[in-house]
């Protein structure tokens, strides 16, 4: 058992586990060096390169979790969708009916992710937990309908209000396919899987409860590893989020983590929730923020330290080192 697995099972540990969303990325000079020789999608498709990028932050900082280098859009390729990146995802917008008609995900077309996981699992120290992930149905639906990220997600929000049979079928297609994708990752060595629902927070609570959380629940049900659900900006629906049935929940930086935990309920773990902007300050500030965070969850197992969203590319390395040191000094 690793610290991260124990924490998700609400078992006491010597200290909290720490990893950071987007830890394998552009704030790291060794990542930028590799990326100068490999385009983003080529890096994902080459298990040697992808596993190396996954391991870079583990070697430099000693995080407790290694999150596999890929994107939430990667598995859509195995459903016949063409995606490019600039730097975010770009694709030809699709209708709900077209999404519902996509072929089911073909694991053979995405075997490189499984191979990356096997390589990472072989290479990481025993106390480091390998983390797989997928995009949640609603968030993938947002990209497929809109064709890219968006400020308001009006196409998504309109579709959600229209309540058509095509909407239901499109969501079911994505839930089934991502369930299979996560199962493949677990079989290949992922010890924990996280479901990213990055744009769910744009939706009203009623729709989250009726559509979004059930779709996430279907995606995560009956997997043979603990699960984490992360829906930043969905603080207005924490009280019903546990219906997703995950082992743990990511909490964004907007709400004190203990308040979020009270709303989520005592039977689940929490992950978060330092403001990524804290990592743009100084090592002293980072230490103080970690101490304050840990105080809020004191006396109760089940807290994974992380940021409230992805790490910013302008983050100074010394502040990341300070974050890990501050967590490792605590008990
Ligand atoms: O940020 C989130 O909300 C997490 C979920 C998410 C990921 N990708 C996970 C991820 C989302 C919403 C995306 C879409 C996406 N893909 C964006 C967001 C902005 C937009 O325009 O919609 C971007 C910029 C990409 C492209 C991308 N993905 C790059 C350039 C990278 C490299 C690393 C970096 O951030 O510099 C990624 C990797 C990525 N995306 C990972 C994950 C979990 C890799 C593993 C890790 O977390 O380190």
mmCIF file of C-alpha atoms and ligand atoms in Angstrom:
data_model
loop_
_atom_site.group_PDB
_atom_site.id
_atom_site.type_symbol
_atom_site.label_atom_id
_atom_site.label_comp_id
_atom_site.label_asym_id
_atom_site.label_seq_id
_atom_site.Cartn_x
_atom_site.Cartn_y
_atom_site.Cartn_z
ATOM 1 C CA UNK A 1 0.000 0.000 0.000
ATOM 2 C CA UNK A 2 1.157 3.477 -0.831
ATOM 3 C CA UNK A 3 0.361 6.671 1.081
ATOM 4 C CA UNK A 4 -1.992 7.732 -1.673
ATOM 5 C CA UNK A 5 -3.906 4.447 -1.695
ATOM 6 C CA UNK A 6 -4.107 4.392 2.099
ATOM 7 C CA UNK A 7 -5.406 7.967 2.107
ATOM 8 C CA UNK A 8 -8.115 7.168 -0.451
ATOM 9 C CA UNK A 9 -9.167 4.273 1.797
ATOM 10 C CA UNK A 10 -9.280 6.732 4.741
ATOM 11 C CA UNK A 11 -6.491 4.855 6.536
ATOM 12 C CA UNK A 12 -4.010 6.857 8.628
ATOM 13 C CA UNK A 13 -0.554 7.547 7.114
ATOM 14 C CA UNK A 14 2.725 8.968 8.481
ATOM 15 C CA UNK A 15 2.087 12.129 6.436
ATOM 16 C CA UNK A 16 -0.195 13.299 3.675
ATOM 17 C CA UNK A 17 0.548 12.286 0.081
ATOM 18 C CA UNK A 18 1.303 15.058 -2.411
ATOM 19 C CA UNK A 19 1.055 15.352 -6.183
ATOM 20 C CA UNK A 20 0.110 18.247 -8.430
ATOM 21 C CA UNK A 21 -2.274 18.395 -11.376
ATOM 22 C CA UNK A 22 -0.340 19.116 -14.604
ATOM 23 C CA UNK A 23 2.912 18.272 -12.802
ATOM 24 C CA UNK A 24 4.285 16.786 -16.048
ATOM 25 C CA UNK A 25 4.370 19.996 -18.039
ATOM 26 C CA UNK A 26 5.589 23.318 -19.198
ATOM 27 C CA UNK A 27 6.986 24.720 -15.949
ATOM 28 C CA UNK A 28 9.752 22.055 -16.098
ATOM 29 C CA UNK A 29 12.902 22.816 -18.144
ATOM 30 C CA UNK A 30 13.519 19.112 -18.815
ATOM 31 C CA UNK A 31 9.965 18.847 -20.210
ATOM 32 C CA UNK A 32 10.502 21.838 -22.493
ATOM 33 C CA UNK A 33 13.779 20.341 -23.649
ATOM 34 C CA UNK A 34 12.085 17.056 -24.631
ATOM 35 C CA UNK A 35 9.171 18.883 -26.230
ATOM 36 C CA UNK A 36 11.587 20.892 -28.398
ATOM 37 C CA UNK A 37 12.266 17.562 -30.126
ATOM 38 C CA UNK A 38 8.771 15.949 -29.983
ATOM 39 C CA UNK A 39 5.435 17.564 -30.872
ATOM 40 C CA UNK A 40 2.736 17.228 -28.189
ATOM 41 C CA UNK A 41 0.781 14.376 -29.774
ATOM 42 C CA UNK A 42 3.941 12.588 -30.932
ATOM 43 C CA UNK A 43 5.164 12.677 -27.327
ATOM 44 C CA UNK A 44 1.909 11.115 -26.118
ATOM 45 C CA UNK A 45 1.998 8.449 -28.840
ATOM 46 C CA UNK A 46 5.574 7.365 -28.028
ATOM 47 C CA UNK A 47 5.508 5.384 -24.746
ATOM 48 C CA UNK A 48 9.229 5.987 -24.170
ATOM 49 C CA UNK A 49 8.820 9.749 -24.383
ATOM 50 C CA UNK A 50 5.470 9.816 -22.539
ATOM 51 C CA UNK A 51 6.803 7.688 -19.697
ATOM 52 C CA UNK A 52 9.933 9.838 -19.453
ATOM 53 C CA UNK A 53 7.775 12.996 -19.167
ATOM 54 C CA UNK A 54 5.631 11.260 -16.529
ATOM 55 C CA UNK A 55 8.731 10.436 -14.493
ATOM 56 C CA UNK A 56 10.472 13.838 -14.758
ATOM 57 C CA UNK A 57 8.564 15.531 -11.906
ATOM 58 C CA UNK A 58 8.899 12.405 -9.741
ATOM 59 C CA UNK A 59 12.679 12.481 -10.070
ATOM 60 C CA UNK A 60 13.016 16.210 -9.546
ATOM 61 C CA UNK A 61 10.556 16.712 -6.682
ATOM 62 C CA UNK A 62 9.670 13.343 -5.165
ATOM 63 C CA UNK A 63 5.902 13.554 -5.614
ATOM 64 C CA UNK A 64 3.874 10.618 -4.242
ATOM 65 C CA UNK A 65 1.795 10.252 -7.414
ATOM 66 C CA UNK A 66 2.879 9.888 -11.051
ATOM 67 C CA UNK A 67 0.133 11.066 -13.432
ATOM 68 C CA UNK A 68 0.437 9.618 -16.874
ATOM 69 C CA UNK A 69 1.332 12.036 -19.693
ATOM 70 C CA UNK A 70 -1.590 12.211 -22.131
ATOM 71 C CA UNK A 71 -4.615 14.469 -22.579
ATOM 72 C CA UNK A 72 -8.304 14.049 -21.833
ATOM 73 C CA UNK A 73 -8.839 14.225 -25.643
ATOM 74 C CA UNK A 74 -6.362 11.405 -26.376
ATOM 75 C CA UNK A 75 -8.874 8.516 -26.172
ATOM 76 C CA UNK A 76 -11.238 10.232 -28.629
ATOM 77 C CA UNK A 77 -8.745 9.281 -31.348
ATOM 78 C CA UNK A 78 -9.661 5.682 -30.593
ATOM 79 C CA UNK A 79 -13.285 6.629 -31.376
ATOM 80 C CA UNK A 80 -12.364 8.055 -34.764
ATOM 81 C CA UNK A 81 -12.289 11.764 -33.778
ATOM 82 C CA UNK A 82 -9.464 13.933 -35.182
ATOM 83 C CA UNK A 83 -8.096 16.328 -32.577
ATOM 84 C CA UNK A 84 -5.235 18.810 -32.902
ATOM 85 C CA UNK A 85 -3.772 21.092 -30.195
ATOM 86 C CA UNK A 86 -3.039 24.843 -30.294
ATOM 87 C CA UNK A 87 -2.204 24.703 -27.373
ATOM 88 C CA UNK A 88 -5.677 23.491 -26.264
ATOM 89 C CA UNK A 89 -7.774 20.949 -28.207
ATOM 90 C CA UNK A 90 -9.177 21.887 -31.649
ATOM 91 C CA UNK A 91 -11.611 19.788 -33.665
ATOM 92 C CA UNK A 92 -14.537 20.135 -36.062
ATOM 93 C CA UNK A 93 -17.640 20.677 -33.901
ATOM 94 C CA UNK A 94 -20.043 17.730 -33.937
ATOM 95 C CA UNK A 95 -23.783 17.398 -33.365
ATOM 96 C CA UNK A 96 -25.230 15.319 -30.541
ATOM 97 C CA UNK A 97 -26.443 12.740 -33.066
ATOM 98 C CA UNK A 98 -22.954 12.480 -34.586
ATOM 99 C CA UNK A 99 -21.427 12.020 -31.149
ATOM 100 C CA UNK A 100 -23.994 9.353 -30.279
ATOM 101 C CA UNK A 101 -23.091 7.561 -33.535
ATOM 102 C CA UNK A 102 -19.347 7.468 -32.903
ATOM 103 C CA UNK A 103 -17.877 3.973 -32.726
ATOM 104 C CA UNK A 104 -17.170 2.653 -29.252
ATOM 105 C CA UNK A 105 -13.610 3.224 -28.095
ATOM 106 C CA UNK A 106 -11.245 0.649 -29.561
ATOM 107 C CA UNK A 107 -8.550 -0.082 -26.936
ATOM 108 C CA UNK A 108 -6.184 -1.374 -29.638
ATOM 109 C CA UNK A 109 -6.090 2.097 -31.199
ATOM 110 C CA UNK A 110 -4.833 3.515 -27.929
ATOM 111 C CA UNK A 111 -2.523 0.736 -26.828
ATOM 112 C CA UNK A 112 0.304 3.285 -26.514
ATOM 113 C CA UNK A 113 -1.286 4.649 -23.332
ATOM 114 C CA UNK A 114 -1.348 1.156 -21.829
ATOM 115 C CA UNK A 115 2.305 0.690 -22.805
ATOM 116 C CA UNK A 116 3.229 4.040 -21.204
ATOM 117 C CA UNK A 117 1.515 2.914 -18.009
ATOM 118 C CA UNK A 118 3.415 -0.369 -18.009
ATOM 119 C CA UNK A 119 6.736 1.440 -18.478
ATOM 120 C CA UNK A 120 5.944 3.958 -15.726
ATOM 121 C CA UNK A 121 4.791 1.271 -13.321
ATOM 122 C CA UNK A 122 8.039 -0.609 -13.892
ATOM 123 C CA UNK A 123 10.176 2.491 -13.281
ATOM 124 C CA UNK A 124 8.586 4.323 -10.338
ATOM 125 C CA UNK A 125 9.745 3.746 -6.773
ATOM 126 C CA UNK A 126 7.415 1.410 -4.867
ATOM 127 C CA UNK A 127 5.928 4.145 -2.699
ATOM 128 C CA UNK A 128 4.892 6.247 -5.721
ATOM 129 C CA UNK A 129 1.329 5.681 -6.956
ATOM 130 C CA UNK A 130 0.628 5.560 -10.692
ATOM 131 C CA UNK A 131 -2.397 7.694 -11.606
ATOM 132 C CA UNK A 132 -4.416 7.227 -14.790
ATOM 133 C CA UNK A 133 -7.166 9.594 -15.908
ATOM 134 C CA UNK A 134 -9.939 10.378 -18.354
ATOM 135 C CA UNK A 135 -12.204 13.301 -19.164
ATOM 136 C CA UNK A 136 -15.742 13.020 -17.807
ATOM 137 C CA UNK A 137 -18.592 12.701 -20.331
ATOM 138 C CA UNK A 138 -19.805 16.285 -19.839
ATOM 139 C CA UNK A 139 -16.364 17.808 -20.308
ATOM 140 C CA UNK A 140 -15.623 15.739 -23.423
ATOM 141 C CA UNK A 141 -19.082 16.627 -24.723
ATOM 142 C CA UNK A 142 -18.168 20.300 -24.259
ATOM 143 C CA UNK A 143 -15.123 19.946 -26.539
ATOM 144 C CA UNK A 144 -16.948 17.819 -29.122
ATOM 145 C CA UNK A 145 -19.881 20.248 -29.381
ATOM 146 C CA UNK A 146 -17.896 23.480 -29.180
ATOM 147 C CA UNK A 147 -14.808 22.381 -31.139
ATOM 148 C CA UNK A 148 -12.440 23.891 -28.536
ATOM 149 C CA UNK A 149 -12.411 25.330 -25.060
ATOM 150 C CA UNK A 150 -14.837 28.215 -24.586
ATOM 151 C CA UNK A 151 -15.515 31.047 -22.202
ATOM 152 C CA UNK A 152 -19.227 30.466 -21.656
ATOM 153 C CA UNK A 153 -19.857 26.909 -22.975
ATOM 154 C CA UNK A 154 -23.196 28.075 -24.375
ATOM 155 C CA UNK A 155 -23.445 25.226 -26.893
ATOM 156 C CA UNK A 156 -22.983 22.701 -24.092
ATOM 157 C CA UNK A 157 -25.368 24.506 -21.770
ATOM 158 C CA UNK A 158 -28.058 24.799 -24.421
ATOM 159 C CA UNK A 159 -27.760 21.100 -25.273
ATOM 160 C CA UNK A 160 -28.093 20.199 -21.608
ATOM 161 C CA UNK A 161 -31.305 22.216 -21.322
ATOM 162 C CA UNK A 162 -32.840 20.677 -24.424
ATOM 163 C CA UNK A 163 -32.966 17.224 -22.858
ATOM 164 C CA UNK A 164 -33.212 15.350 -26.181
ATOM 165 C CA UNK A 165 -32.787 11.579 -26.674
ATOM 166 C CA UNK A 166 -29.624 12.422 -28.694
ATOM 167 C CA UNK A 167 -28.190 14.150 -25.632
ATOM 168 C CA UNK A 168 -28.792 11.077 -23.541
ATOM 169 C CA UNK A 169 -27.273 8.824 -26.217
ATOM 170 C CA UNK A 170 -24.198 11.058 -26.668
ATOM 171 C CA UNK A 171 -23.526 11.093 -22.921
ATOM 172 C CA UNK A 172 -24.036 7.335 -22.664
ATOM 173 C CA UNK A 173 -21.586 6.782 -25.543
ATOM 174 C CA UNK A 174 -18.902 8.845 -23.792
ATOM 175 C CA UNK A 175 -19.534 7.227 -20.403
ATOM 176 C CA UNK A 176 -19.261 3.700 -21.823
ATOM 177 C CA UNK A 177 -16.127 4.514 -23.797
ATOM 178 C CA UNK A 178 -14.330 6.272 -20.925
ATOM 179 C CA UNK A 179 -15.289 3.444 -18.591
ATOM 180 C CA UNK A 180 -13.553 1.036 -20.976
ATOM 181 C CA UNK A 181 -10.570 3.388 -21.302
ATOM 182 C CA UNK A 182 -10.140 3.623 -17.521
ATOM 183 C CA UNK A 183 -10.475 -0.139 -17.208
ATOM 184 C CA UNK A 184 -7.708 -0.543 -19.781
ATOM 185 C CA UNK A 185 -5.497 1.855 -17.805
ATOM 186 C CA UNK A 186 -6.061 -0.040 -14.564
ATOM 187 C CA UNK A 187 -5.240 -3.322 -16.245
ATOM 188 C CA UNK A 188 -2.007 -1.774 -17.564
ATOM 189 C CA UNK A 189 -0.892 -0.561 -14.129
ATOM 190 C CA UNK A 190 -2.813 2.550 -13.076
ATOM 191 C CA UNK A 191 -3.379 2.206 -9.314
ATOM 192 C CA UNK A 192 -5.775 5.169 -9.058
ATOM 193 C CA UNK A 193 -7.814 6.886 -11.760
ATOM 194 C CA UNK A 194 -9.006 10.480 -11.813
ATOM 195 C CA UNK A 195 -11.990 11.714 -13.792
ATOM 196 C CA UNK A 196 -11.604 15.368 -14.893
ATOM 197 C CA UNK A 197 -14.903 17.234 -15.229
ATOM 198 C CA UNK A 198 -13.331 20.599 -15.896
ATOM 199 C CA UNK A 199 -16.355 22.361 -17.411
ATOM 200 C CA UNK A 200 -19.164 20.790 -15.354
ATOM 201 C CA UNK A 201 -18.989 23.826 -13.062
ATOM 202 C CA UNK A 202 -20.526 26.004 -15.801
ATOM 203 C CA UNK A 203 -23.828 24.176 -15.337
ATOM 204 C CA UNK A 204 -26.626 24.755 -12.803
ATOM 205 C CA UNK A 205 -26.928 22.448 -9.831
ATOM 206 C CA UNK A 206 -30.120 20.833 -11.107
ATOM 207 C CA UNK A 207 -28.410 19.679 -14.301
ATOM 208 C CA UNK A 208 -25.358 18.500 -12.404
ATOM 209 C CA UNK A 209 -27.610 16.357 -10.246
ATOM 210 C CA UNK A 210 -29.819 15.041 -13.032
ATOM 211 C CA UNK A 211 -27.271 14.460 -15.794
ATOM 212 C CA UNK A 212 -23.657 15.231 -15.021
ATOM 213 C CA UNK A 213 -23.049 13.347 -11.776
ATOM 214 C CA UNK A 214 -24.955 10.235 -12.954
ATOM 215 C CA UNK A 215 -22.835 10.181 -16.149
ATOM 216 C CA UNK A 216 -19.663 10.423 -14.068
ATOM 217 C CA UNK A 217 -21.008 7.698 -11.806
ATOM 218 C CA UNK A 218 -21.596 5.385 -14.782
ATOM 219 C CA UNK A 219 -18.048 6.090 -16.011
ATOM 220 C CA UNK A 220 -16.482 5.182 -12.663
ATOM 221 C CA UNK A 221 -18.709 2.331 -11.527
ATOM 222 C CA UNK A 222 -17.234 -1.139 -11.033
ATOM 223 C CA UNK A 223 -13.611 -0.201 -11.728
ATOM 224 C CA UNK A 224 -10.964 -2.222 -9.946
ATOM 225 C CA UNK A 225 -9.078 0.736 -8.495
ATOM 226 C CA UNK A 226 -9.931 3.709 -6.283
ATOM 227 C CA UNK A 227 -11.269 6.755 -8.115
ATOM 228 C CA UNK A 228 -11.073 10.543 -7.788
ATOM 229 C CA UNK A 229 -13.643 12.916 -9.304
ATOM 230 C CA UNK A 230 -12.629 16.523 -9.944
ATOM 231 C CA UNK A 231 -15.100 19.196 -11.043
ATOM 232 C CA UNK A 232 -13.503 22.620 -10.475
ATOM 233 C CA UNK A 233 -15.977 25.453 -10.130
ATOM 234 C CA UNK A 234 -18.749 23.102 -8.989
ATOM 235 C CA UNK A 235 -18.704 24.229 -5.365
ATOM 236 C CA UNK A 236 -22.425 25.002 -5.703
ATOM 237 C CA UNK A 237 -23.148 21.257 -5.883
ATOM 238 C CA UNK A 238 -20.755 19.694 -3.373
ATOM 239 C CA UNK A 239 -23.700 18.527 -1.281
ATOM 240 C CA UNK A 240 -24.794 16.059 -3.956
ATOM 241 C CA UNK A 241 -21.433 15.338 -5.600
ATOM 242 C CA UNK A 242 -20.886 12.179 -3.566
ATOM 243 C CA UNK A 243 -23.582 10.586 -5.740
ATOM 244 C CA UNK A 244 -20.743 10.123 -8.237
ATOM 245 C CA UNK A 245 -19.567 7.327 -5.962
ATOM 246 C CA UNK A 246 -15.841 8.127 -6.178
ATOM 247 C CA UNK A 247 -13.363 7.257 -3.420
ATOM 248 C CA UNK A 248 -12.164 10.866 -3.288
ATOM 249 C CA UNK A 249 -13.037 14.307 -4.633
ATOM 250 C CA UNK A 250 -10.827 17.115 -5.895
ATOM 251 C CA UNK A 251 -11.654 20.486 -4.329
ATOM 252 C CA UNK A 252 -10.822 23.740 -6.117
ATOM 253 C CA UNK A 253 -9.161 26.677 -4.338
ATOM 254 C CA UNK A 254 -12.256 28.828 -3.968
ATOM 255 C CA UNK A 255 -13.635 27.122 -0.833
ATOM 256 C CA UNK A 256 -11.906 26.149 2.444
ATOM 257 C CA UNK A 257 -11.167 22.440 2.168
ATOM 258 C CA UNK A 258 -12.754 21.520 5.511
ATOM 259 C CA UNK A 259 -16.025 23.187 4.482
ATOM 260 C CA UNK A 260 -15.966 21.290 1.203
ATOM 261 C CA UNK A 261 -15.266 18.057 3.097
ATOM 262 C CA UNK A 262 -18.226 18.677 5.418
ATOM 263 C CA UNK A 263 -20.470 19.035 2.380
ATOM 264 C CA UNK A 264 -19.050 16.006 0.598
ATOM 265 C CA UNK A 265 -19.484 13.932 3.731
ATOM 266 C CA UNK A 266 -17.154 11.953 5.998
ATOM 267 C CA UNK A 267 -17.102 8.731 3.956
ATOM 268 C CA UNK A 268 -14.881 10.094 1.156
ATOM 269 C CA UNK A 269 -11.331 11.413 0.776
ATOM 270 C CA UNK A 270 -10.549 14.950 -0.406
ATOM 271 C CA UNK A 271 -7.794 16.228 -2.684
ATOM 272 C CA UNK A 272 -6.534 19.801 -2.934
ATOM 273 C CA UNK A 273 -6.771 22.680 -2.702
ATOM 274 C CA UNK A 274 -3.987 25.272 -2.723
ATOM 275 C CA UNK A 275 -4.568 28.135 -5.112
ATOM 276 C CA UNK A 276 -2.144 27.559 -8.013
ATOM 277 C CA UNK A 277 -1.343 31.281 -7.676
ATOM 278 C CA UNK A 278 0.267 30.597 -4.282
ATOM 279 C CA UNK A 279 2.995 28.798 -6.210
ATOM 280 C CA UNK A 280 3.767 32.058 -8.010
ATOM 281 C CA UNK A 281 4.774 33.756 -4.718
ATOM 282 C CA UNK A 282 7.763 32.663 -2.601
ATOM 283 C CA UNK A 283 8.946 29.561 -0.730
ATOM 284 C CA UNK A 284 7.998 31.188 2.600
ATOM 285 C CA UNK A 285 4.453 31.882 1.431
ATOM 286 C CA UNK A 286 4.148 28.359 0.077
ATOM 287 C CA UNK A 287 5.256 26.897 3.441
ATOM 288 C CA UNK A 288 2.705 29.070 5.275
ATOM 289 C CA UNK A 289 -0.092 28.094 2.865
ATOM 290 C CA UNK A 290 0.702 24.385 3.253
ATOM 291 C CA UNK A 291 0.678 24.687 7.056
ATOM 292 C CA UNK A 292 -2.689 26.464 6.960
ATOM 293 C CA UNK A 293 -4.106 23.857 4.572
ATOM 294 C CA UNK A 294 -2.933 20.937 6.685
ATOM 295 C CA UNK A 295 -4.351 22.508 9.825
ATOM 296 C CA UNK A 296 -7.784 22.565 8.195
ATOM 297 C CA UNK A 297 -7.776 18.796 7.703
ATOM 298 C CA UNK A 298 -5.919 17.876 10.891
ATOM 299 C CA UNK A 299 -6.869 14.810 12.902
ATOM 300 C CA UNK A 300 -8.666 12.956 10.154
ATOM 301 C CA UNK A 301 -7.161 10.634 7.507
ATOM 302 C CA UNK A 302 -8.232 11.122 3.897
ATOM 303 C CA UNK A 303 -6.513 14.277 2.621
ATOM 304 C CA UNK A 304 -4.311 14.225 -0.500
ATOM 305 C CA UNK A 305 -2.413 17.499 -0.870
ATOM 306 C CA UNK A 306 -2.706 18.994 -4.359
ATOM 307 C CA UNK A 307 -3.531 22.306 -6.003
ATOM 308 C CA UNK A 308 -7.087 23.455 -6.628
ATOM 309 C CA UNK A 309 -6.394 23.237 -10.390
ATOM 310 C CA UNK A 310 -3.397 22.700 -12.698
ATOM 311 C CA UNK A 311 0.007 24.203 -11.995
ATOM 312 C CA UNK A 312 0.752 27.360 -13.993
ATOM 313 C CA UNK A 313 3.624 27.268 -16.481
ATOM 314 C CA UNK A 314 5.214 30.370 -14.877
ATOM 315 C CA UNK A 315 5.665 28.589 -11.527
ATOM 316 C CA UNK A 316 9.230 28.891 -10.167
ATOM 317 C CA UNK A 317 10.812 25.501 -9.492
ATOM 318 C CA UNK A 318 11.909 26.543 -5.992
ATOM 319 C CA UNK A 319 8.259 27.040 -5.023
ATOM 320 C CA UNK A 320 7.354 23.528 -6.135
ATOM 321 C CA UNK A 321 10.296 22.198 -4.135
ATOM 322 C CA UNK A 322 9.037 24.216 -1.149
ATOM 323 C CA UNK A 323 5.554 22.731 -1.550
ATOM 324 C CA UNK A 324 6.836 19.163 -1.441
ATOM 325 C CA UNK A 325 9.246 19.922 1.418
ATOM 326 C CA UNK A 326 6.484 21.556 3.471
ATOM 327 C CA UNK A 327 4.228 18.512 3.074
ATOM 328 C CA UNK A 328 7.053 16.076 3.838
ATOM 329 C CA UNK A 329 7.998 17.993 6.998
ATOM 330 C CA UNK A 330 4.428 17.735 8.294
ATOM 331 C CA UNK A 331 2.888 14.715 9.936
HETATM 332 O O1 LIG B 1 -6.898 21.487 -16.495
HETATM 333 C C1 LIG B 1 -7.863 20.754 -16.281
HETATM 334 O O2 LIG B 1 -9.013 21.138 -16.000
HETATM 335 C C2 LIG B 1 -7.601 19.275 -16.307
HETATM 336 C C3 LIG B 1 -8.356 18.538 -17.347
HETATM 337 C C4 LIG B 1 -7.839 18.804 -18.730
HETATM 338 C C5 LIG B 1 -6.695 18.167 -19.280
HETATM 339 N N1 LIG B 1 -6.604 18.571 -20.579
HETATM 340 C C6 LIG B 1 -5.884 17.181 -18.567
HETATM 341 C C7 LIG B 1 -4.433 17.029 -18.863
HETATM 342 C C8 LIG B 1 -8.391 19.649 -19.692
HETATM 343 C C9 LIG B 1 -9.588 20.560 -19.549
HETATM 344 C C10 LIG B 1 -7.602 19.488 -20.874
HETATM 345 C C11 LIG B 1 -7.836 20.130 -22.205
HETATM 346 C C12 LIG B 1 -6.601 20.778 -22.657
HETATM 347 N N2 LIG B 1 -5.596 20.125 -23.321
HETATM 348 C C13 LIG B 1 -6.186 22.092 -22.413
HETATM 349 C C14 LIG B 1 -7.024 23.129 -21.673
HETATM 350 C C15 LIG B 1 -7.296 24.425 -22.320
HETATM 351 C C16 LIG B 1 -8.249 24.456 -23.472
HETATM 352 O O3 LIG B 1 -7.935 25.176 -24.411
HETATM 353 O O4 LIG B 1 -9.303 23.821 -23.452
HETATM 354 C C17 LIG B 1 -4.895 22.228 -22.944
HETATM 355 C C18 LIG B 1 -4.018 23.434 -22.901
HETATM 356 C C19 LIG B 1 -4.552 20.970 -23.512
HETATM 357 C C20 LIG B 1 -3.265 20.589 -24.154
HETATM 358 C C21 LIG B 1 -2.310 20.021 -23.171
HETATM 359 N N3 LIG B 1 -2.572 18.947 -22.347
HETATM 360 C C22 LIG B 1 -0.942 20.388 -22.989
HETATM 361 C C23 LIG B 1 -0.240 21.499 -23.730
HETATM 362 C C24 LIG B 1 -0.406 19.508 -22.008
HETATM 363 C C25 LIG B 1 1.032 19.417 -21.580
HETATM 364 C C26 LIG B 1 1.304 19.806 -20.186
HETATM 365 C C27 LIG B 1 1.098 21.237 -19.826
HETATM 366 O O5 LIG B 1 0.073 21.539 -19.213
HETATM 367 O O6 LIG B 1 1.952 22.011 -20.185
HETATM 368 C C28 LIG B 1 -1.448 18.639 -21.610
HETATM 369 C C29 LIG B 1 -1.285 17.528 -20.660
HETATM 370 C C30 LIG B 1 -2.417 17.174 -19.774
HETATM 371 N N4 LIG B 1 -3.697 17.603 -19.851
HETATM 372 C C31 LIG B 1 -2.311 16.250 -18.709
HETATM 373 C C32 LIG B 1 -3.575 16.184 -18.130
HETATM 374 C C33 LIG B 1 -4.016 15.367 -16.925
HETATM 375 C C34 LIG B 1 -1.010 15.480 -18.444
HETATM 376 C C35 LIG B 1 -0.630 15.000 -17.142
HETATM 377 C C36 LIG B 1 -0.371 16.037 -16.069
HETATM 378 O O7 LIG B 1 -1.354 16.396 -15.370
HETATM 379 O O8 LIG B 1 0.776 16.445 -15.876
#
